[in-house]
mmCIF file of C-alpha atoms in Angstrom:
data_model
loop_
_atom_site.group_PDB
_atom_site.id
_atom_site.type_symbol
_atom_site.label_atom_id
_atom_site.label_comp_id
_atom_site.label_asym_id
_atom_site.label_seq_id
_atom_site.Cartn_x
_atom_site.Cartn_y
_atom_site.Cartn_z
ATOM 1 C CA MET A 56 0.011 -0.031 -0.350
ATOM 2 C CA THR A 57 1.557 3.652 -0.831
ATOM 3 C CA ALA A 58 2.659 5.565 1.499
ATOM 4 C CA GLN A 59 0.333 9.321 1.599
ATOM 5 C CA PRO A 60 1.961 12.322 0.530
ATOM 6 C CA ILE A 61 3.108 15.022 3.533
ATOM 7 C CA VAL A 62 1.718 18.372 3.954
ATOM 8 C CA VAL A 63 2.754 20.626 6.194
ATOM 9 C CA LEU A 64 0.629 23.889 7.067
ATOM 10 C CA THR A 65 2.332 26.347 9.168
ATOM 11 C CA SER A 66 -0.681 26.949 10.822
ATOM 12 C CA ALA A 67 -3.846 25.595 11.109
ATOM 13 C CA ILE A 68 -6.090 26.296 7.979
ATOM 14 C CA HIS A 69 -10.098 26.012 7.739
ATOM 15 C CA PRO A 70 -11.375 22.710 10.446
ATOM 16 C CA ASP A 71 -13.353 21.863 7.068
ATOM 17 C CA GLU A 72 -10.594 21.982 4.731
ATOM 18 C CA HIS A 73 -8.017 20.918 7.004
ATOM 19 C CA THR A 74 -10.607 17.828 7.076
ATOM 20 C CA ARG A 75 -11.062 17.557 3.488
ATOM 21 C CA LEU A 76 -6.420 17.434 2.286
ATOM 22 C CA ALA A 77 -6.199 14.656 6.082
ATOM 23 C CA ARG A 78 -8.324 13.151 3.159
ATOM 24 C CA HIS A 79 -5.812 13.238 0.456
ATOM 25 C CA ALA A 80 -3.259 13.601 2.996
ATOM 26 C CA SER A 81 -1.069 13.079 6.060
ATOM 27 C CA VAL A 82 -1.607 16.653 7.229
ATOM 28 C CA ARG A 83 0.805 17.847 9.780
ATOM 29 C CA VAL A 84 1.231 21.394 11.753
ATOM 30 C CA PRO A 85 4.194 22.248 14.063
ATOM 31 C CA ALA A 86 4.135 23.403 18.040
ATOM 32 C CA ASP A 87 5.464 26.752 16.583
ATOM 33 C CA ALA A 88 6.317 28.369 13.898
ATOM 34 C CA ARG A 89 10.276 28.646 14.973
ATOM 35 C CA PRO A 90 12.295 28.175 11.985
ATOM 36 C CA GLU A 91 13.829 25.832 13.781
ATOM 37 C CA THR A 92 10.897 24.300 14.174
ATOM 38 C CA LEU A 93 9.509 24.011 10.814
ATOM 39 C CA LYS A 94 12.854 22.868 8.881
ATOM 40 C CA ALA A 95 12.901 19.766 11.111
ATOM 41 C CA ALA A 96 9.385 19.348 10.040
ATOM 42 C CA MET A 97 10.196 19.270 6.393
ATOM 43 C CA ALA A 98 12.129 16.571 6.689
ATOM 44 C CA ASP A 99 10.115 14.222 4.952
ATOM 45 C CA ALA A 100 6.735 17.405 3.636
ATOM 46 C CA ASP A 101 6.099 16.696 -0.141
ATOM 47 C CA GLY A 102 3.549 20.106 0.033
ATOM 48 C CA LEU A 103 3.896 23.270 1.935
ATOM 49 C CA ILE A 104 0.917 26.024 2.804
ATOM 50 C CA VAL A 105 2.347 28.768 4.162
ATOM 51 C CA ARG A 106 0.621 31.718 6.535
ATOM 52 C CA ASN A 107 3.776 32.411 8.254
ATOM 53 C CA PRO A 108 7.133 33.869 6.565
ATOM 54 C CA LEU A 109 9.826 30.941 5.829
ATOM 55 C CA PRO A 110 13.073 30.663 6.387
ATOM 56 C CA ALA A 111 15.443 31.364 3.356
ATOM 57 C CA ASP A 112 17.465 28.439 4.247
ATOM 58 C CA ILE A 113 13.553 25.930 4.403
ATOM 59 C CA PHE A 114 14.676 24.249 0.648
ATOM 60 C CA ASP A 115 16.865 22.961 2.072
ATOM 61 C CA HIS A 116 15.946 20.920 4.518
ATOM 62 C CA ALA A 117 12.451 20.068 1.946
ATOM 63 C CA PRO A 118 14.702 16.790 -0.166
ATOM 64 C CA ARG A 119 10.653 15.918 -0.491
ATOM 65 C CA LEU A 120 9.547 19.202 -1.480
ATOM 66 C CA LYS A 121 7.480 19.413 -4.324
ATOM 67 C CA GLY A 122 4.803 22.440 -4.358
ATOM 68 C CA VAL A 123 4.247 25.221 -1.963
ATOM 69 C CA VAL A 124 1.015 27.593 -1.645
ATOM 70 C CA ARG A 125 -0.057 30.990 0.037
ATOM 71 C CA HIS A 126 -2.698 30.335 2.122
ATOM 72 C CA GLY A 127 -3.660 34.028 1.072
ATOM 73 C CA VAL A 128 -1.225 36.590 -2.273
ATOM 74 C CA GLY A 129 1.848 38.201 -0.455
ATOM 75 C CA LEU A 130 4.552 36.387 -1.875
ATOM 76 C CA ASP A 131 7.419 37.638 0.294
ATOM 77 C CA MET A 132 6.659 34.990 3.230
ATOM 78 C CA ILE A 133 8.122 32.168 0.776
ATOM 79 C CA PRO A 134 11.779 32.047 -0.684
ATOM 80 C CA MET A 135 10.826 32.217 -3.948
ATOM 81 C CA GLU A 136 14.769 32.442 -5.124
ATOM 82 C CA ALA A 137 15.201 29.508 -3.391
ATOM 83 C CA ALA A 138 12.385 27.247 -5.015
ATOM 84 C CA ASN A 139 12.576 28.130 -8.304
ATOM 85 C CA ARG A 140 16.314 27.368 -7.617
ATOM 86 C CA HIS A 141 15.156 24.034 -5.885
ATOM 87 C CA GLY A 142 12.728 23.745 -9.290
ATOM 88 C CA ILE A 143 9.679 23.739 -6.330
ATOM 89 C CA THR A 144 5.916 25.249 -7.605
ATOM 90 C CA VAL A 145 4.314 27.931 -5.408
ATOM 91 C CA ALA A 146 0.689 28.790 -5.963
ATOM 92 C CA ASN A 147 -1.375 31.205 -4.061
ATOM 93 C CA ILE A 148 -4.803 31.943 -4.413
ATOM 94 C CA PRO A 149 -6.002 35.603 -5.150
ATOM 95 C CA GLY A 150 -9.143 36.931 -4.714
ATOM 96 C CA ALA A 151 -10.088 35.778 -1.576
ATOM 97 C CA ASN A 152 -9.751 38.194 0.744
ATOM 98 C CA THR A 153 -10.030 41.142 -1.312
ATOM 99 C CA ALA A 154 -13.831 41.785 0.047
ATOM 100 C CA SER A 155 -12.800 40.985 3.922
ATOM 101 C CA VAL A 156 -8.825 43.893 2.857
ATOM 102 C CA VAL A 157 -11.375 46.329 1.373
ATOM 103 C CA GLU A 158 -14.430 45.902 3.362
ATOM 104 C CA TYR A 159 -11.930 46.859 6.915
ATOM 105 C CA CYS A 160 -10.116 49.783 4.684
ATOM 106 C CA LEU A 161 -13.425 51.474 5.072
ATOM 107 C CA ALA A 162 -14.155 50.276 8.285
ATOM 108 C CA ALA A 163 -10.271 52.389 8.810
ATOM 109 C CA MET A 164 -11.106 55.188 7.278
ATOM 110 C CA LEU A 165 -14.538 55.738 9.057
ATOM 111 C CA HIS A 166 -13.393 54.601 12.078
ATOM 112 C CA LEU A 167 -10.815 57.979 11.670
ATOM 113 C CA ARG A 168 -12.726 59.976 10.311
ATOM 114 C CA ARG A 169 -15.195 60.578 12.271
ATOM 115 C CA ARG A 170 -13.193 60.727 15.187
ATOM 116 C CA LEU A 171 -15.956 57.202 16.942
ATOM 117 C CA PRO A 172 -14.014 55.982 19.156
ATOM 118 C CA ALA A 173 -12.531 58.823 20.881
ATOM 119 C CA VAL A 174 -16.425 60.419 20.720
ATOM 120 C CA ASP A 175 -17.308 57.313 22.220
ATOM 121 C CA ALA A 176 -15.157 57.743 25.251
ATOM 122 C CA MET A 177 -16.381 60.881 24.886
ATOM 123 C CA LEU A 178 -20.121 60.905 26.109
ATOM 124 C CA ARG A 179 -18.970 58.450 28.384
ATOM 125 C CA GLU A 180 -16.515 59.795 30.983
ATOM 126 C CA GLN A 181 -17.257 63.757 29.933
ATOM 127 C CA GLY A 182 -21.020 63.904 29.352
ATOM 128 C CA TRP A 183 -23.401 64.763 25.928
ATOM 129 C CA GLY A 184 -22.233 68.610 25.895
ATOM 130 C CA PRO A 185 -18.450 67.412 25.186
ATOM 131 C CA ALA A 186 -19.058 64.277 22.846
ATOM 132 C CA ARG A 187 -21.003 66.213 21.098
ATOM 133 C CA ALA A 188 -18.761 69.242 20.397
ATOM 134 C CA TYR A 189 -16.286 66.762 19.067
ATOM 135 C CA GLY A 190 -17.652 64.559 16.836
ATOM 136 C CA GLU A 191 -18.463 67.614 15.435
ATOM 137 C CA GLY A 192 -15.576 68.810 14.293
ATOM 138 C CA GLY A 193 -15.084 64.994 12.207
ATOM 139 C CA GLY A 194 -15.207 64.815 8.348
ATOM 140 C CA GLU A 195 -17.023 62.950 5.603
ATOM 141 C CA LEU A 196 -15.271 60.895 3.119
ATOM 142 C CA ALA A 197 -17.210 61.900 0.391
ATOM 143 C CA GLY A 198 -15.928 64.829 -1.717
ATOM 144 C CA ALA A 199 -12.236 63.919 -0.225
ATOM 145 C CA THR A 200 -9.841 62.431 -2.401
ATOM 146 C CA CYS A 201 -8.557 58.564 -1.761
ATOM 147 C CA GLY A 202 -5.190 58.060 -3.206
ATOM 148 C CA ILE A 203 -3.970 54.074 -3.619
ATOM 149 C CA VAL A 204 -0.880 52.596 -2.941
ATOM 150 C CA GLY A 205 -1.123 49.329 -5.385
ATOM 151 C CA VAL A 206 -3.754 49.370 -7.252
ATOM 152 C CA GLY A 207 -4.245 45.755 -8.096
ATOM 153 C CA ALA A 208 -7.958 43.099 -6.538
ATOM 154 C CA ILE A 209 -7.641 45.670 -3.477
ATOM 155 C CA GLY A 210 -6.497 48.582 -4.432
ATOM 156 C CA SER A 211 -9.345 48.130 -8.173
ATOM 157 C CA ARG A 212 -11.895 46.840 -5.315
ATOM 158 C CA LEU A 213 -11.323 49.519 -3.520
ATOM 159 C CA ALA A 214 -10.679 52.815 -5.620
ATOM 160 C CA ALA A 215 -14.953 51.167 -7.444
ATOM 161 C CA VAL A 216 -15.941 51.641 -3.824
ATOM 162 C CA ALA A 217 -14.528 54.781 -3.149
ATOM 163 C CA ARG A 218 -15.989 56.334 -6.068
ATOM 164 C CA VAL A 219 -19.413 54.694 -5.012
ATOM 165 C CA LEU A 220 -18.880 57.076 -1.951
ATOM 166 C CA ASP A 221 -17.771 60.119 -4.277
ATOM 167 C CA MET A 222 -14.035 60.255 -3.243
ATOM 168 C CA ARG A 223 -12.553 61.572 -6.339
ATOM 169 C CA VAL A 224 -9.137 58.286 -6.539
ATOM 170 C CA LEU A 225 -5.858 58.121 -8.101
ATOM 171 C CA GLY A 226 -3.634 55.216 -8.172
ATOM 172 C CA LEU A 227 -0.130 55.206 -7.929
ATOM 173 C CA THR A 228 0.954 51.629 -9.675
ATOM 174 C CA ARG A 229 3.753 51.193 -12.145
ATOM 175 C CA ARG A 230 1.126 49.607 -15.239
ATOM 176 C CA PRO A 231 -0.556 53.281 -15.333
ATOM 177 C CA GLU A 232 -2.693 52.146 -18.661
ATOM 178 C CA SER A 233 -4.494 48.331 -16.642
ATOM 179 C CA LEU A 234 -5.793 51.900 -13.897
ATOM 180 C CA PRO A 235 -9.651 51.295 -13.813
ATOM 181 C CA ASP A 236 -12.168 53.969 -14.946
ATOM 182 C CA GLY A 237 -12.879 56.905 -13.036
ATOM 183 C CA VAL A 238 -9.351 56.269 -11.349
ATOM 184 C CA ARG A 239 -5.996 59.414 -12.570
ATOM 185 C CA ALA A 240 -2.227 58.268 -12.754
ATOM 186 C CA VAL A 241 -0.745 59.932 -10.412
ATOM 187 C CA ASP A 242 3.344 59.522 -9.051
ATOM 188 C CA LYS A 243 4.159 59.365 -5.026
ATOM 189 C CA ALA A 244 4.331 63.200 -5.093
ATOM 190 C CA THR A 245 1.212 63.934 -6.601
ATOM 191 C CA LEU A 246 -0.830 61.236 -3.616
ATOM 192 C CA MET A 247 1.112 62.218 -1.101
ATOM 193 C CA ARG A 248 -0.242 65.627 -1.709
ATOM 194 C CA GLU A 249 -4.263 65.655 -2.909
ATOM 195 C CA SER A 250 -4.808 62.312 -0.948
ATOM 196 C CA ASP A 251 -7.223 62.426 2.047
ATOM 197 C CA VAL A 252 -6.731 59.158 2.812
ATOM 198 C CA ILE A 253 -3.978 57.124 1.246
ATOM 199 C CA VAL A 254 -4.142 52.797 1.141
ATOM 200 C CA LEU A 255 -0.819 51.547 1.268
ATOM 201 C CA ALA A 256 -2.309 48.350 -0.836
ATOM 202 C CA CYS A 257 0.882 47.322 -2.841
ATOM 203 C CA PRO A 258 2.947 44.124 -2.928
ATOM 204 C CA LEU A 259 6.742 44.081 -0.424
ATOM 205 C CA ASN A 260 9.056 44.573 -2.909
ATOM 206 C CA GLU A 261 12.590 46.191 -3.510
ATOM 207 C CA GLN A 262 10.926 49.180 -4.487
ATOM 208 C CA THR A 263 8.385 49.576 -2.285
ATOM 209 C CA ARG A 264 10.608 49.128 1.067
ATOM 210 C CA GLY A 265 10.406 52.560 2.654
ATOM 211 C CA LEU A 266 8.252 54.094 0.035
ATOM 212 C CA ILE A 267 6.627 56.280 2.806
ATOM 213 C CA ASP A 268 8.789 58.039 4.219
ATOM 214 C CA ALA A 269 10.262 61.019 5.862
ATOM 215 C CA ALA A 270 10.065 63.209 2.749
ATOM 216 C CA ALA A 271 6.667 61.699 1.331
ATOM 217 C CA LEU A 272 5.052 62.180 4.787
ATOM 218 C CA ALA A 273 6.288 66.159 5.014
ATOM 219 C CA LEU A 274 4.052 66.303 1.668
ATOM 220 C CA ALA A 275 1.290 65.004 2.999
ATOM 221 C CA ARG A 276 -1.504 67.128 4.582
ATOM 222 C CA PRO A 277 -2.045 67.986 7.890
ATOM 223 C CA ASP A 278 -5.960 66.236 8.501
ATOM 224 C CA ALA A 279 -5.058 63.015 6.098
ATOM 225 C CA LEU A 280 -5.242 59.513 6.944
ATOM 226 C CA LEU A 281 -2.900 56.996 6.526
ATOM 227 C CA ILE A 282 -3.834 53.101 6.179
ATOM 228 C CA ASN A 283 -1.218 50.535 5.490
ATOM 229 C CA VAL A 284 -2.874 46.648 4.551
ATOM 230 C CA SER A 285 0.247 46.018 2.429
ATOM 231 C CA ARG A 286 3.539 45.046 4.558
ATOM 232 C CA GLY A 287 4.928 47.036 8.078
ATOM 233 C CA PRO A 288 8.288 48.152 6.036
ATOM 234 C CA VAL A 289 6.840 50.085 2.960
ATOM 235 C CA VAL A 290 6.236 52.927 5.988
ATOM 236 C CA ASP A 291 9.063 54.396 7.470
ATOM 237 C CA THR A 292 7.842 54.172 11.469
ATOM 238 C CA ALA A 293 9.516 56.238 12.840
ATOM 239 C CA ALA A 294 8.737 59.169 10.193
ATOM 240 C CA LEU A 295 5.336 57.674 10.590
ATOM 241 C CA LEU A 296 5.086 58.559 14.517
ATOM 242 C CA SER A 297 7.051 61.340 14.338
ATOM 243 C CA ALA A 298 4.514 63.335 12.282
ATOM 244 C CA LEU A 299 1.924 62.132 14.183
ATOM 245 C CA ARG A 300 3.127 63.395 16.923
ATOM 246 C CA GLU A 301 4.037 67.426 15.510
ATOM 247 C CA GLY A 302 0.952 66.901 13.794
ATOM 248 C CA ARG A 303 1.349 66.418 10.522
ATOM 249 C CA LEU A 304 -0.961 63.593 10.246
ATOM 250 C CA GLY A 305 -4.239 63.131 10.772
ATOM 251 C CA GLY A 306 -4.002 59.607 11.812
ATOM 252 C CA ALA A 307 -2.875 56.286 10.677
ATOM 253 C CA ALA A 308 -4.994 53.002 11.322
ATOM 254 C CA LEU A 309 -1.438 49.909 10.908
ATOM 255 C CA ASP A 310 -2.679 46.581 10.393
ATOM 256 C CA VAL A 311 0.874 44.993 9.386
ATOM 257 C CA HIS A 312 4.080 45.884 11.036
ATOM 258 C CA ASP A 313 7.964 45.751 11.242
ATOM 259 C CA VAL A 314 8.006 42.992 13.166
ATOM 260 C CA GLN A 315 4.898 40.900 14.092
ATOM 261 C CA PRO A 316 3.548 39.593 16.271
ATOM 262 C CA LEU A 317 4.203 43.149 17.698
ATOM 263 C CA PRO A 318 6.442 43.378 20.887
ATOM 264 C CA LYS A 319 4.583 44.429 24.222
ATOM 265 C CA ASP A 320 7.255 47.700 24.127
ATOM 266 C CA ALA A 321 6.772 48.567 20.287
ATOM 267 C CA ALA A 322 6.469 52.198 20.215
ATOM 268 C CA VAL A 323 3.273 52.284 18.141
ATOM 269 C CA LEU A 324 0.935 51.375 21.236
ATOM 270 C CA ARG A 325 2.004 54.605 22.852
ATOM 271 C CA GLN A 326 0.631 57.057 19.995
ATOM 272 C CA SER A 327 -2.266 58.430 20.316
ATOM 273 C CA GLY A 328 -4.335 58.632 16.983
ATOM 274 C CA MET A 329 -3.661 55.065 15.410
ATOM 275 C CA LEU A 330 -5.921 52.553 14.989
ATOM 276 C CA LEU A 331 -3.482 49.605 14.768
ATOM 277 C CA THR A 332 -5.062 45.207 14.146
ATOM 278 C CA PRO A 333 -2.479 42.229 14.607
ATOM 279 C CA HIS A 334 -2.829 41.791 10.617
ATOM 280 C CA MET A 335 -6.271 40.855 10.441
ATOM 281 C CA ALA A 336 -7.028 42.691 7.700
ATOM 282 C CA GLY A 337 -8.096 39.731 5.437
ATOM 283 C CA SER A 338 -9.409 37.345 8.267
ATOM 284 C CA THR A 339 -12.899 36.592 8.497
ATOM 285 C CA THR A 340 -14.650 34.044 8.675
ATOM 286 C CA ALA A 341 -15.489 33.465 5.059
ATOM 287 C CA SER A 342 -12.607 34.596 3.606
ATOM 288 C CA MET A 343 -9.885 32.280 5.847
ATOM 289 C CA ARG A 344 -13.128 29.631 3.874
ATOM 290 C CA ARG A 345 -12.375 31.193 1.019
ATOM 291 C CA MET A 346 -9.103 30.640 1.514
ATOM 292 C CA SER A 347 -8.559 27.549 3.041
ATOM 293 C CA GLN A 348 -10.451 25.466 0.010
ATOM 294 C CA GLY A 349 -8.518 27.361 -2.502
ATOM 295 C CA ALA A 350 -5.015 26.168 -0.748
ATOM 296 C CA VAL A 351 -6.734 23.004 -0.700
ATOM 297 C CA ASP A 352 -7.552 22.561 -4.206
ATOM 298 C CA GLU A 353 -4.245 23.739 -5.182
ATOM 299 C CA MET A 354 -1.935 21.218 -3.430
ATOM 300 C CA LEU A 355 -4.272 18.497 -3.988
ATOM 301 C CA ARG A 356 -3.594 19.403 -7.884
ATOM 302 C CA ILE A 357 0.542 19.605 -6.852
ATOM 303 C CA LEU A 358 -0.166 16.473 -5.339
ATOM 304 C CA ARG A 359 -1.408 14.689 -7.768
ATOM 305 C CA GLY A 360 1.499 16.295 -10.633
ATOM 306 C CA GLU A 361 -1.117 18.548 -12.186
ATOM 307 C CA PRO A 362 -0.258 22.876 -12.851
ATOM 308 C CA PRO A 363 -1.900 25.146 -10.204
ATOM 309 C CA VAL A 364 -4.584 27.354 -11.008
ATOM 310 C CA ASN A 365 -2.588 30.353 -10.209
ATOM 311 C CA TRP A 366 1.191 29.256 -10.746
ATOM 312 C CA VAL A 367 2.776 32.263 -9.881
ATOM 313 C CA ASN A 368 6.428 30.662 -11.122
ATOM 314 C CA ARG A 369 5.206 29.008 -13.744
ATOM 315 C CA ASP A 370 7.926 30.905 -16.606
ATOM 316 C CA ALA A 371 10.902 29.666 -13.912
ATOM 317 C CA ALA A 372 9.901 26.342 -14.044
ATOM 318 C CA ARG A 373 10.116 26.814 -18.064
ATOM 319 C CA ARG A 374 14.101 27.950 -17.534
ATOM 320 C CA ALA A 375 14.704 25.132 -15.594
#
């Protein structure tokens, strides 16, 4: 009797999809996601589903590995050059969490623009009059300008929602010709100067690392909001905190951070005017099921020797 293939999960997936995968493979979930733990788990693995950053040399410890599936979209958690070098197929699940991330962005805009948490606290502590007076200083989204950095699946959907809300939309992208109707292509300086809400939805790469630095923030309007659903290193966090402390920025929502999990002594935790969340913009009950279903579908294709639908390093495989 042929032994089942072994699939490692860096973190748990939706339980129904775990059960489905377990009908076709022996599924392992390591005790933690530390590099040494992950590398030890890969010794006889045939497949890997990724929800945590992988160590750079993990594929050196996985002689049987056929394929890796990202439980989500961003590939920065996977050492892609090493995967290409080892001839390992990599797939991702685009679109599975688009609605969740877009809704998070909208919630963050309203949270910060209307001052809702502060109004709630003031009403409880100081009473009706002070809370109402403070709330009247909030802003509207209608008529405001939304600048989106990275107008892919998430950015395009967000642009559509923003336009429904009567917002003007600017887009910063490497492919201006691909922008949806109603989105004006601009450079970084123009986007920073003209936007009331700046949303970062770009991938992390060498071009976007540190993209929003002190110089970029110096161009922003003093009441502008910054929302980051991309990756922490896209923003110079020290420069962002300085801008908030000095009143040069109206507020910020960070779902992603330089170090994750966020350390208890992280400076952002002591800064007012911020909405902080633990990298969950794309995680809802519905999106987790969609991502897990897509990841299992792709992994089963790989284990059967079929090409995955969303094969992100297909060209590298052809060159090899």
